[in-house]
PDB file of C-alpha atoms in Angstrom:
ATOM      1  CA  MET A   1     -17.820 -12.461   1.189  1.00 95.00           C
ATOM      2  CA  ASN A   2     -18.316  -9.821   3.813  1.00 98.00           C
ATOM      3  CA  VAL A   3     -15.275  -7.741   4.375  1.00 98.00           C
ATOM      4  CA  LEU A   4     -13.971  -5.320   7.091  1.00 98.00           C
ATOM      5  CA  SER A   5     -11.197  -3.257   5.896  1.00 98.00           C
ATOM      6  CA  LEU A   6      -9.168  -1.385   8.435  1.00 97.00           C
ATOM      7  CA  PHE A   7      -6.959   1.517   7.327  1.00 95.00           C
ATOM      8  CA  ASN A   8      -8.742   0.956   4.034  1.00 96.00           C
ATOM      9  CA  GLY A   9      -7.071   3.532   1.893  1.00 95.00           C
ATOM     10  CA  MET A  10      -8.150   3.626  -1.689  1.00 97.00           C
ATOM     11  CA  SER A  11      -9.733   0.121  -1.514  1.00 98.00           C
ATOM     12  CA  VAL A  12      -6.999  -1.946  -3.200  1.00 97.00           C
ATOM     13  CA  GLY A  13      -8.021  -5.008  -1.218  1.00 97.00           C
ATOM     14  CA  ARG A  14     -11.436  -4.806  -2.826  1.00 98.00           C
ATOM     15  CA  MET A  15      -9.779  -4.362  -6.299  1.00 98.00           C
ATOM     16  CA  ALA A  16      -7.989  -7.642  -5.640  1.00 98.00           C
ATOM     17  CA  LEU A  17     -11.127  -9.520  -4.640  1.00 97.00           C
ATOM     18  CA  GLU A  18     -12.877  -8.139  -7.747  1.00 97.00           C
ATOM     19  CA  ALA A  19     -10.165  -9.159  -9.966  1.00 97.00           C
ATOM     20  CA  LEU A  20     -10.522 -12.762  -8.521  1.00 97.00           C
ATOM     21  CA  ASN A  21     -14.207 -12.590  -9.257  1.00 96.00           C
ATOM     22  CA  VAL A  22     -15.069 -12.850  -5.540  1.00 96.00           C
ATOM     23  CA  ASP A  23     -18.682 -11.899  -4.757  1.00 95.00           C
ATOM     24  CA  VAL A  24     -18.414  -9.145  -2.166  1.00 96.00           C
ATOM     25  CA  GLY A  25     -21.535  -8.781  -0.137  1.00 97.00           C
ATOM     26  CA  THR A  26     -20.953  -5.870   2.287  1.00 98.00           C
ATOM     27  CA  TYR A  27     -17.552  -4.113   2.310  1.00 98.00           C
ATOM     28  CA  TYR A  28     -16.940  -2.126   5.432  1.00 98.00           C
ATOM     29  CA  SER A  29     -14.291   0.655   5.314  1.00 98.00           C
ATOM     30  CA  SER A  30     -12.520   2.109   8.256  1.00 97.00           C
ATOM     31  CA  GLU A  31     -10.529   5.230   6.946  1.00 96.00           C
ATOM     32  CA  ILE A  32     -10.190   8.911   8.339  1.00 95.00           C
ATOM     33  CA  ASP A  33      -8.396  10.424   5.219  1.00 95.00           C
ATOM     34  CA  LYS A  34     -11.199  12.067   3.373  1.00 97.00           C
ATOM     35  CA  TYR A  35      -9.568  11.971   0.100  1.00 96.00           C
ATOM     36  CA  ALA A  36      -9.039   8.164   0.355  1.00 96.00           C
ATOM     37  CA  THR A  37     -12.587   7.969   1.217  1.00 97.00           C
ATOM     38  CA  GLN A  38     -13.501   9.982  -1.757  1.00 98.00           C
ATOM     39  CA  ALA A  39     -11.451   7.706  -3.926  1.00 98.00           C
ATOM     40  CA  THR A  40     -13.221   4.641  -2.552  1.00 98.00           C
ATOM     41  CA  GLN A  41     -16.675   6.063  -3.008  1.00 98.00           C
ATOM     42  CA  ALA A  42     -15.816   6.958  -6.527  1.00 98.00           C
ATOM     43  CA  LEU A  43     -14.739   3.375  -7.187  1.00 98.00           C
ATOM     44  CA  TYR A  44     -17.312   1.553  -5.060  1.00 98.00           C
ATOM     45  CA  PRO A  45     -20.300   3.569  -4.080  1.00 98.00           C
ATOM     46  CA  ASP A  46     -21.711   0.805  -2.096  1.00 98.00           C
ATOM     47  CA  THR A  47     -19.003   0.753   0.538  1.00 98.00           C
ATOM     48  CA  VAL A  48     -20.042   1.187   4.113  1.00 98.00           C
ATOM     49  CA  GLN A  49     -17.940   3.918   5.688  1.00 97.00           C
ATOM     50  CA  LEU A  50     -17.191   3.315   9.442  1.00 97.00           C
ATOM     51  CA  GLY A  51     -14.778   6.085  10.034  1.00 95.00           C
ATOM     52  CA  ASP A  52     -12.108   6.266  12.865  1.00 95.00           C
ATOM     53  CA  VAL A  53     -10.693   2.819  13.662  1.00 93.00           C
ATOM     54  CA  THR A  54     -10.275   3.827  17.427  1.00 94.00           C
ATOM     55  CA  LYS A  55     -14.080   4.142  17.824  1.00 97.00           C
ATOM     56  CA  TRP A  56     -14.766   0.548  16.600  1.00 97.00           C
ATOM     57  CA  ARG A  57     -16.803  -0.329  19.686  1.00 96.00           C
ATOM     58  CA  GLU A  58     -19.440   2.168  18.423  1.00 97.00           C
ATOM     59  CA  TRP A  59     -19.725   0.490  15.159  1.00 97.00           C
ATOM     60  CA  ASN A  60     -23.241  -0.881  14.359  1.00 93.00           C
ATOM     61  CA  ILE A  61     -22.355  -4.064  12.363  1.00 95.00           C
ATOM     62  CA  ASP A  62     -23.022  -7.791  12.603  1.00 96.00           C
ATOM     63  CA  TRP A  63     -19.666  -8.886  13.759  1.00 98.00           C
ATOM     64  CA  SER A  64     -20.533 -12.510  13.117  1.00 97.00           C
ATOM     65  CA  SER A  65     -21.138 -11.890   9.337  1.00 98.00           C
ATOM     66  CA  ILE A  66     -17.564 -10.873   8.763  1.00 98.00           C
ATOM     67  CA  ASP A  67     -15.671 -13.276   6.611  1.00 97.00           C
ATOM     68  CA  LEU A  68     -12.380 -11.385   6.087  1.00 98.00           C
ATOM     69  CA  VAL A  69     -10.624  -8.634   7.969  1.00 98.00           C
ATOM     70  CA  THR A  70      -7.717  -6.768   6.450  1.00 97.00           C
ATOM     71  CA  GLY A  71      -5.403  -4.155   8.068  1.00 94.00           C
ATOM     72  CA  GLY A  72      -2.404  -2.349   6.653  1.00 85.00           C
ATOM     73  CA  PHE A  73      -1.739  -0.455   9.972  1.00 78.00           C
ATOM     74  CA  PRO A  74       0.301   2.638   9.726  1.00 70.00           C
ATOM     75  CA  CYS A  75       4.042   2.089   9.081  1.00 63.00           C
ATOM     76  CA  GLN A  76       5.575   5.242  10.361  1.00 62.00           C
ATOM     77  CA  ALA A  77       6.430   3.848  13.775  1.00 57.00           C
ATOM     78  CA  TRP A  78       7.755   0.606  12.561  1.00 52.00           C
ATOM     79  CA  SER A  79       9.632   1.506   9.358  1.00 58.00           C
ATOM     80  CA  MET A  80      13.488   1.722   9.277  1.00 47.00           C
ATOM     81  CA  ALA A  81      13.052   4.944   7.566  1.00 57.00           C
ATOM     82  CA  GLY A  82      11.308   6.399  10.599  1.00 55.00           C
ATOM     83  CA  LYS A  83      12.174   6.877  14.136  1.00 60.00           C
ATOM     84  CA  GLN A  84      11.479   3.174  14.917  1.00 56.00           C
ATOM     85  CA  LEU A  85       9.513   3.699  18.182  1.00 52.00           C
ATOM     86  CA  GLY A  86       7.025   0.830  17.499  1.00 54.00           C
ATOM     87  CA  ASP A  87       4.089   0.994  19.800  1.00 55.00           C
ATOM     88  CA  LYS A  88       5.682   3.575  21.992  1.00 58.00           C
ATOM     89  CA  ASP A  89       4.598   5.929  19.096  1.00 57.00           C
ATOM     90  CA  GLU A  90       0.921   6.876  19.159  1.00 63.00           C
ATOM     91  CA  ARG A  91       0.599   5.741  15.618  1.00 60.00           C
ATOM     92  CA  GLY A  92       2.219   2.376  16.579  1.00 56.00           C
ATOM     93  CA  MET A  93      -0.375   1.822  19.139  1.00 76.00           C
ATOM     94  CA  LEU A  94      -2.896   1.296  16.260  1.00 87.00           C
ATOM     95  CA  PHE A  95      -1.364  -2.179  15.818  1.00 89.00           C
ATOM     96  CA  TRP A  96      -3.074  -3.137  19.099  1.00 89.00           C
ATOM     97  CA  THR A  97      -6.430  -1.458  18.035  1.00 93.00           C
ATOM     98  CA  MET A  98      -6.300  -3.543  14.921  1.00 94.00           C
ATOM     99  CA  LEU A  99      -5.671  -6.789  16.861  1.00 94.00           C
ATOM    100  CA  ASP A 100      -8.558  -5.913  19.220  1.00 95.00           C
ATOM    101  CA  ILE A 101     -10.915  -5.619  16.344  1.00 97.00           C
ATOM    102  CA  MET A 102      -9.652  -8.800  14.584  1.00 97.00           C
ATOM    103  CA  LYS A 103      -9.813 -10.721  17.895  1.00 97.00           C
ATOM    104  CA  HIS A 104     -13.456  -9.550  18.300  1.00 97.00           C
ATOM    105  CA  VAL A 105     -14.421 -10.680  14.835  1.00 98.00           C
ATOM    106  CA  LYS A 106     -12.780 -14.185  15.452  1.00 97.00           C
ATOM    107  CA  TYR A 107     -14.803 -14.313  18.800  1.00 97.00           C
ATOM    108  CA  HIS A 108     -17.911 -13.902  16.785  1.00 98.00           C
ATOM    109  CA  ASN A 109     -16.846 -15.861  13.768  1.00 97.00           C
ATOM    110  CA  PRO A 110     -13.997 -18.355  14.393  1.00 96.00           C
ATOM    111  CA  LYS A 111     -13.723 -19.032  10.753  1.00 96.00           C
ATOM    112  CA  ALA A 112     -13.109 -15.613   9.623  1.00 97.00           C
ATOM    113  CA  ASP A 113      -9.766 -14.912   7.971  1.00 97.00           C
ATOM    114  CA  PHE A 114      -7.462 -12.033   8.278  1.00 97.00           C
ATOM    115  CA  LEU A 115      -4.571 -10.310   6.406  1.00 97.00           C
ATOM    116  CA  ILE A 116      -2.153  -7.881   7.965  1.00 94.00           C
ATOM    117  CA  GLU A 117       0.444  -5.800   6.043  1.00 93.00           C
ATOM    118  CA  ASN A 118       3.288  -3.506   6.970  1.00 88.00           C
ATOM    119  CA  VAL A 119       6.788  -2.448   5.712  1.00 82.00           C
ATOM    120  CA  LYS A 120      10.027  -4.406   5.944  1.00 85.00           C
ATOM    121  CA  MET A 121      11.339  -3.584   9.443  1.00 75.00           C
ATOM    122  CA  LYS A 122      13.975  -4.509  11.964  1.00 81.00           C
ATOM    123  CA  LYS A 123      13.802  -8.200  13.067  1.00 87.00           C
ATOM    124  CA  GLU A 124      12.871  -7.215  16.559  1.00 82.00           C
ATOM    125  CA  PHE A 125       9.796  -5.408  15.485  1.00 81.00           C
ATOM    126  CA  GLU A 126       8.829  -8.211  12.998  1.00 86.00           C
ATOM    127  CA  GLN A 127       9.072 -10.909  15.723  1.00 89.00           C
ATOM    128  CA  TYR A 128       7.129  -8.690  18.097  1.00 86.00           C
ATOM    129  CA  ILE A 129       4.190  -8.258  15.743  1.00 87.00           C
ATOM    130  CA  THR A 130       4.213 -11.824  14.747  1.00 91.00           C
ATOM    131  CA  THR A 131       4.267 -13.098  18.272  1.00 92.00           C
ATOM    132  CA  HIS A 132       1.495 -10.857  19.522  1.00 91.00           C
ATOM    133  CA  THR A 133      -0.606 -11.684  16.445  1.00 94.00           C
ATOM    134  CA  GLU A 134      -0.410 -15.236  17.122  1.00 94.00           C
ATOM    135  CA  ASN A 135      -1.267 -14.696  20.773  1.00 93.00           C
ATOM    136  CA  ALA A 136      -4.408 -12.788  19.656  1.00 93.00           C
ATOM    137  CA  LEU A 137      -5.562 -14.639  16.579  1.00 94.00           C
ATOM    138  CA  GLY A 138      -3.949 -18.002  16.532  1.00 92.00           C
ATOM    139  CA  HIS A 139      -1.556 -19.626  13.972  1.00 91.00           C
ATOM    140  CA  VAL A 140      -0.194 -16.976  11.583  1.00 94.00           C
ATOM    141  CA  HIS A 141       1.526 -17.431   8.045  1.00 95.00           C
ATOM    142  CA  LYS A 142       4.143 -14.666   7.682  1.00 94.00           C
ATOM    143  CA  ILE A 143       6.003 -13.876   4.378  1.00 95.00           C
ATOM    144  CA  LEU A 144       7.940 -11.058   3.045  1.00 95.00           C
ATOM    145  CA  ILE A 145       7.018 -10.347  -0.709  1.00 97.00           C
ATOM    146  CA  ASN A 146       8.859  -7.820  -2.988  1.00 96.00           C
ATOM    147  CA  SER A 147       6.366  -6.270  -5.415  1.00 97.00           C
ATOM    148  CA  ALA A 148       9.066  -6.293  -7.977  1.00 96.00           C
ATOM    149  CA  LEU A 149       7.877  -9.904  -8.735  1.00 97.00           C
ATOM    150  CA  VAL A 150       4.498  -8.672 -10.050  1.00 98.00           C
ATOM    151  CA  SER A 151       5.223  -5.109 -10.917  1.00 97.00           C
ATOM    152  CA  ALA A 152       7.808  -2.523 -12.048  1.00 94.00           C
ATOM    153  CA  GLN A 153       8.730  -1.315  -8.613  1.00 92.00           C
ATOM    154  CA  ASN A 154      10.816  -2.618  -5.701  1.00 92.00           C
ATOM    155  CA  ARG A 155       8.507  -2.674  -2.481  1.00 92.00           C
ATOM    156  CA  ASN A 156       9.326  -5.201   0.206  1.00 93.00           C
ATOM    157  CA  ARG A 157       6.437  -5.715   2.627  1.00 93.00           C
ATOM    158  CA  TYR A 158       5.531  -8.217   5.325  1.00 93.00           C
ATOM    159  CA  TYR A 159       2.220 -10.071   5.191  1.00 96.00           C
ATOM    160  CA  TRP A 160       0.695 -11.996   8.124  1.00 95.00           C
ATOM    161  CA  ALA A 161      -2.263 -14.090   7.276  1.00 96.00           C
ATOM    162  CA  SER A 162      -4.664 -16.832   8.705  1.00 96.00           C
ATOM    163  CA  PHE A 163      -4.026 -18.793   5.509  1.00 95.00           C
ATOM    164  CA  GLN A 164      -0.959 -20.159   3.627  1.00 93.00           C
ATOM    165  CA  VAL A 165       0.777 -17.673   1.179  1.00 94.00           C
ATOM    166  CA  GLU A 166       3.370 -18.669  -1.306  1.00 94.00           C
ATOM    167  CA  GLN A 167       5.845 -16.341  -3.237  1.00 97.00           C
ATOM    168  CA  PRO A 168       4.337 -15.109  -6.576  1.00 97.00           C
ATOM    169  CA  GLU A 169       6.298 -16.000  -9.768  1.00 96.00           C
ATOM    170  CA  ASP A 170       8.490 -13.351 -11.337  1.00 97.00           C
ATOM    171  CA  ARG A 171       6.512 -11.685 -14.099  1.00 96.00           C
ATOM    172  CA  GLY A 172       9.613  -9.744 -15.466  1.00 94.00           C
ATOM    173  CA  ILE A 173       7.764  -6.333 -15.563  1.00 95.00           C
ATOM    174  CA  LEU A 174      10.095  -3.335 -16.101  1.00 91.00           C
ATOM    175  CA  LEU A 175       9.693   0.362 -16.290  1.00 88.00           C
ATOM    176  CA  LYS A 176       9.285   0.299 -20.052  1.00 88.00           C
ATOM    177  CA  ASP A 177       6.069  -1.525 -19.370  1.00 92.00           C
ATOM    178  CA  ILE A 178       4.432   1.150 -17.482  1.00 92.00           C
ATOM    179  CA  LEU A 179       5.711   4.473 -18.558  1.00 89.00           C
ATOM    180  CA  LEU A 180       3.709   6.797 -20.696  1.00 90.00           C
ATOM    181  CA  SER A 181       5.099   7.346 -24.274  1.00 86.00           C
ATOM    182  CA  SER A 182       4.782  11.053 -23.715  1.00 85.00           C
ATOM    183  CA  VAL A 183       3.764  13.511 -21.042  1.00 89.00           C
ATOM    184  CA  ASP A 184       2.897  17.224 -20.605  1.00 91.00           C
ATOM    185  CA  ASP A 185       5.694  19.593 -19.742  1.00 90.00           C
ATOM    186  CA  LYS A 186       3.853  20.212 -16.429  1.00 90.00           C
ATOM    187  CA  TRP A 187       5.543  17.088 -15.106  1.00 88.00           C
ATOM    188  CA  LEU A 188       9.078  18.384 -15.664  1.00 87.00           C
ATOM    189  CA  HIS A 189      11.140  19.497 -12.729  1.00 84.00           C
ATOM    190  CA  THR A 190      12.019  23.144 -12.357  1.00 84.00           C
ATOM    191  CA  LYS A 191      15.557  24.276 -12.400  1.00 85.00           C
ATOM    192  CA  GLN A 192      15.319  25.106  -8.811  1.00 83.00           C
ATOM    193  CA  ALA A 193      14.212  21.514  -7.974  1.00 78.00           C
ATOM    194  CA  ILE A 194      16.896  20.060 -10.105  1.00 80.00           C
ATOM    195  CA  SER A 195      19.521  22.164  -8.243  1.00 82.00           C
ATOM    196  CA  TYR A 196      18.157  20.943  -4.968  1.00 76.00           C
ATOM    197  CA  MET A 197      18.304  17.215  -6.095  1.00 75.00           C
ATOM    198  CA  ASN A 198      21.803  17.640  -7.066  1.00 78.00           C
ATOM    199  CA  ARG A 199      23.156  18.976  -3.770  1.00 77.00           C
ATOM    200  CA  VAL A 200      25.976  17.100  -2.279  1.00 76.00           C
ATOM    201  CA  GLY A 201      25.330  15.535   1.075  1.00 70.00           C
ATOM    202  CA  ALA A 202      27.609  15.020   4.189  1.00 72.00           C
ATOM    203  CA  THR A 203      28.970  11.845   2.587  1.00 71.00           C
ATOM    204  CA  GLY A 204      30.121  13.653  -0.420  1.00 72.00           C
ATOM    205  CA  ARG A 205      27.570  12.196  -2.682  1.00 67.00           C
ATOM    206  CA  VAL A 206      24.717  13.669  -4.485  1.00 67.00           C
ATOM    207  CA  LYS A 207      21.546  12.900  -2.474  1.00 61.00           C
ATOM    208  CA  TRP A 208      19.235  12.136  -5.310  1.00 65.00           C
ATOM    209  CA  SER A 209      19.910   9.793  -8.270  1.00 65.00           C
ATOM    210  CA  TYR A 210      18.253   9.280 -11.612  1.00 67.00           C
ATOM    211  CA  MET A 211      16.725   6.691 -13.897  1.00 69.00           C
ATOM    212  CA  PHE A 212      17.576   7.185 -17.555  1.00 67.00           C
ATOM    213  CA  HIS A 213      15.204   6.523 -20.378  1.00 65.00           C
ATOM    214  CA  SER A 214      17.901   4.614 -22.216  1.00 61.00           C
ATOM    215  CA  GLU A 215      18.230   2.082 -19.349  1.00 64.00           C
ATOM    216  CA  GLU A 216      14.499   1.371 -18.886  1.00 60.00           C
ATOM    217  CA  THR A 217      14.623  -2.076 -20.117  1.00 58.00           C
ATOM    218  CA  LYS A 218      16.722  -3.099 -17.167  1.00 65.00           C
ATOM    219  CA  GLN A 219      15.230  -1.010 -14.449  1.00 83.00           C
ATOM    220  CA  LYS A 220      12.565  -0.968 -11.891  1.00 86.00           C
ATOM    221  CA  SER A 221      11.421   1.968  -9.841  1.00 85.00           C
ATOM    222  CA  GLN A 222      12.292   2.178  -6.207  1.00 82.00           C
ATOM    223  CA  CYS A 223       9.279   1.985  -3.778  1.00 85.00           C
ATOM    224  CA  VAL A 224       6.433   4.235  -4.474  1.00 83.00           C
ATOM    225  CA  THR A 225       5.998   6.578  -1.549  1.00 79.00           C
ATOM    226  CA  SER A 226       3.409   9.197  -0.531  1.00 77.00           C
ATOM    227  CA  ASN A 227       5.727  11.980  -1.517  1.00 70.00           C
ATOM    228  CA  PHE A 228       6.167  10.985  -5.094  1.00 63.00           C
ATOM    229  CA  LEU A 229       4.993  14.486  -6.024  1.00 61.00           C
ATOM    230  CA  LYS A 230       8.331  15.572  -5.082  1.00 59.00           C
ATOM    231  CA  GLY A 231      10.095  13.403  -7.430  1.00 52.00           C
ATOM    232  CA  VAL A 232      11.526  11.136  -4.539  1.00 53.00           C
ATOM    233  CA  PRO A 233      15.271   9.806  -4.514  1.00 47.00           C
ATOM    234  CA  ASN A 234      15.896   7.184  -7.190  1.00 53.00           C
ATOM    235  CA  ASN A 235      12.553   7.983  -8.815  1.00 61.00           C
ATOM    236  CA  VAL A 236      13.517  10.916 -10.994  1.00 71.00           C
ATOM    237  CA  LEU A 237      13.196  10.012 -14.688  1.00 79.00           C
ATOM    238  CA  VAL A 238      15.642  11.499 -17.427  1.00 78.00           C
ATOM    239  CA  THR A 239      13.710  11.356 -20.675  1.00 79.00           C
ATOM    240  CA  LYS A 240      15.053  10.602 -24.256  1.00 75.00           C
ATOM    241  CA  ASP A 241      15.527  14.288 -24.834  1.00 80.00           C
ATOM    242  CA  ASN A 242      17.385  14.744 -21.521  1.00 80.00           C
ATOM    243  CA  LYS A 243      14.641  16.362 -19.747  1.00 83.00           C
ATOM    244  CA  ILE A 244      14.078  15.621 -15.945  1.00 84.00           C
ATOM    245  CA  ARG A 245      10.565  14.747 -14.868  1.00 86.00           C
ATOM    246  CA  LYS A 246       8.481  13.223 -12.204  1.00 84.00           C
ATOM    247  CA  PHE A 247       6.251  10.133 -12.540  1.00 87.00           C
ATOM    248  CA  THR A 248       2.887  11.010 -13.221  1.00 90.00           C
ATOM    249  CA  PRO A 249      -0.025   9.834 -11.019  1.00 92.00           C
ATOM    250  CA  ARG A 250      -1.092   7.317 -13.618  1.00 95.00           C
ATOM    251  CA  GLU A 251       2.463   5.888 -13.854  1.00 93.00           C
ATOM    252  CA  CYS A 252       2.553   5.707  -9.982  1.00 92.00           C
ATOM    253  CA  MET A 253      -0.777   3.721  -9.897  1.00 96.00           C
ATOM    254  CA  ARG A 254       0.647   1.538 -12.657  1.00 96.00           C
ATOM    255  CA  LEU A 255       3.657   0.738 -10.357  1.00 94.00           C
ATOM    256  CA  GLN A 256       1.044  -0.206  -7.775  1.00 96.00           C
ATOM    257  CA  THR A 257      -0.712  -2.417 -10.506  1.00 98.00           C
ATOM    258  CA  VAL A 258      -3.964  -0.532 -10.120  1.00 98.00           C
ATOM    259  CA  PRO A 259      -6.221  -1.706 -13.079  1.00 98.00           C
ATOM    260  CA  GLU A 260      -6.339   0.899 -15.716  1.00 98.00           C
ATOM    261  CA  HIS A 261     -10.085   1.256 -15.680  1.00 98.00           C
ATOM    262  CA  HIS A 262      -9.751   2.152 -11.965  1.00 98.00           C
ATOM    263  CA  ILE A 263      -6.993   4.613 -12.684  1.00 98.00           C
ATOM    264  CA  ASP A 264      -9.428   6.339 -15.084  1.00 98.00           C
ATOM    265  CA  THR A 265     -12.019   6.577 -12.380  1.00 98.00           C
ATOM    266  CA  LEU A 266      -9.483   7.902  -9.797  1.00 98.00           C
ATOM    267  CA  LEU A 267      -8.099  10.462 -12.298  1.00 98.00           C
ATOM    268  CA  SER A 268     -11.640  11.837 -12.903  1.00 98.00           C
ATOM    269  CA  ALA A 269     -12.856  11.883  -9.321  1.00 97.00           C
ATOM    270  CA  GLY A 270     -11.976  15.460  -8.538  1.00 97.00           C
ATOM    271  CA  ILE A 271      -8.970  14.537  -6.374  1.00 97.00           C
ATOM    272  CA  SER A 272      -5.846  16.662  -6.510  1.00 95.00           C
ATOM    273  CA  ASN A 273      -2.652  15.122  -7.729  1.00 92.00           C
ATOM    274  CA  THR A 274      -0.972  15.761  -4.393  1.00 90.00           C
ATOM    275  CA  GLN A 275      -3.551  13.512  -2.809  1.00 94.00           C
ATOM    276  CA  LEU A 276      -3.465  10.945  -5.448  1.00 94.00           C
ATOM    277  CA  TYR A 277       0.214  10.506  -5.022  1.00 91.00           C
ATOM    278  CA  LYS A 278      -0.196  10.368  -1.204  1.00 91.00           C
ATOM    279  CA  MET A 279      -2.826   7.599  -1.332  1.00 93.00           C
ATOM    280  CA  THR A 280      -1.055   5.694  -3.960  1.00 94.00           C
ATOM    281  CA  GLY A 281       2.098   5.642  -1.964  1.00 91.00           C
ATOM    282  CA  ASN A 282       0.093   4.478   1.113  1.00 91.00           C
ATOM    283  CA  ALA A 283      -1.652   1.736  -0.846  1.00 94.00           C
ATOM    284  CA  TRP A 284      -1.062  -1.954  -1.444  1.00 96.00           C
ATOM    285  CA  THR A 285       0.401  -3.393  -4.564  1.00 97.00           C
ATOM    286  CA  MET A 286      -2.909  -4.785  -5.990  1.00 98.00           C
ATOM    287  CA  GLU A 287      -1.251  -7.788  -7.814  1.00 98.00           C
ATOM    288  CA  VAL A 288       0.446  -8.808  -4.580  1.00 98.00           C
ATOM    289  CA  VAL A 289      -2.841  -8.660  -2.668  1.00 97.00           C
ATOM    290  CA  LYS A 290      -4.636 -10.499  -5.489  1.00 97.00           C
ATOM    291  CA  HIS A 291      -2.009 -13.293  -5.389  1.00 97.00           C
ATOM    292  CA  ILE A 292      -2.288 -13.521  -1.583  1.00 97.00           C
ATOM    293  CA  PHE A 293      -6.164 -13.694  -1.635  1.00 96.00           C
ATOM    294  CA  LYS A 294      -5.868 -16.729  -3.943  1.00 94.00           C
ATOM    295  CA  GLY A 295      -5.169 -18.542  -0.702  1.00 86.00           C
ATOM    296  CA  ILE A 296      -8.778 -18.037   0.549  1.00 87.00           C
ATOM    297  CA  THR A 297     -10.644 -18.281  -2.823  1.00 69.00           C
ATOM    298  CA  GLN A 298      -9.293 -21.479  -4.258  1.00 64.00           C
TER     299      GLN A 298
END
């Protein structure tokens, strides 16, 4: 299988194919973040880097050889947590760039499959994306999957695919299954940070909340985001000895179900923790994508 990965990030799509024992021939990556590219090359040195997705007409590739195109296009313009400008936002316009590329691949290889991913968004946007994807690429299978079914985090994402996708079974994974038994004090929040987290907002409520170690057996993390280095609301862990700490990069990658041997590679690739948090928050949940890809590998 030859793959074209748009907005490739840290190559979670390839991890999923690898986990399914899919023989990947050529894997093309379009990514502009140099740290995500560094991560990809550490994991898969044979990746062909194409660079900026907006310059796709300059790419020297055999379009007819592409079997699968994936695209987790930037979510900031579509997310309910953002300004919700859709394609009126410059980043939102990348949705159309992605469709143009996928349409070009389908023209040269009508049998090529595609997978598109983005955040849970307002109904108007979801229908807009579905309608225009169908107009460009033909029939679309759309599904909303919560990563909580296959991981220890809540993470609702829409997926649009050229093939049938079903809901994965609930594996019952909880925080206790991914947390390290002990961590260095460098992951503790400072008194200043704790004071900031405990400030009262306009609603009269403390803006940040905590997950307590004693309740791990019945908890899942909130969605992993690119600013996990700051602690993130609802993702601040109170340890058994009442210390308040961040999740470590390894724990964040575990929440995204990245295989342990790949985590080891990424942690030793010379990438800062700040960038590891960022790319992990922007990544796909590997076990969700693995489940989805079963639809084209069975």
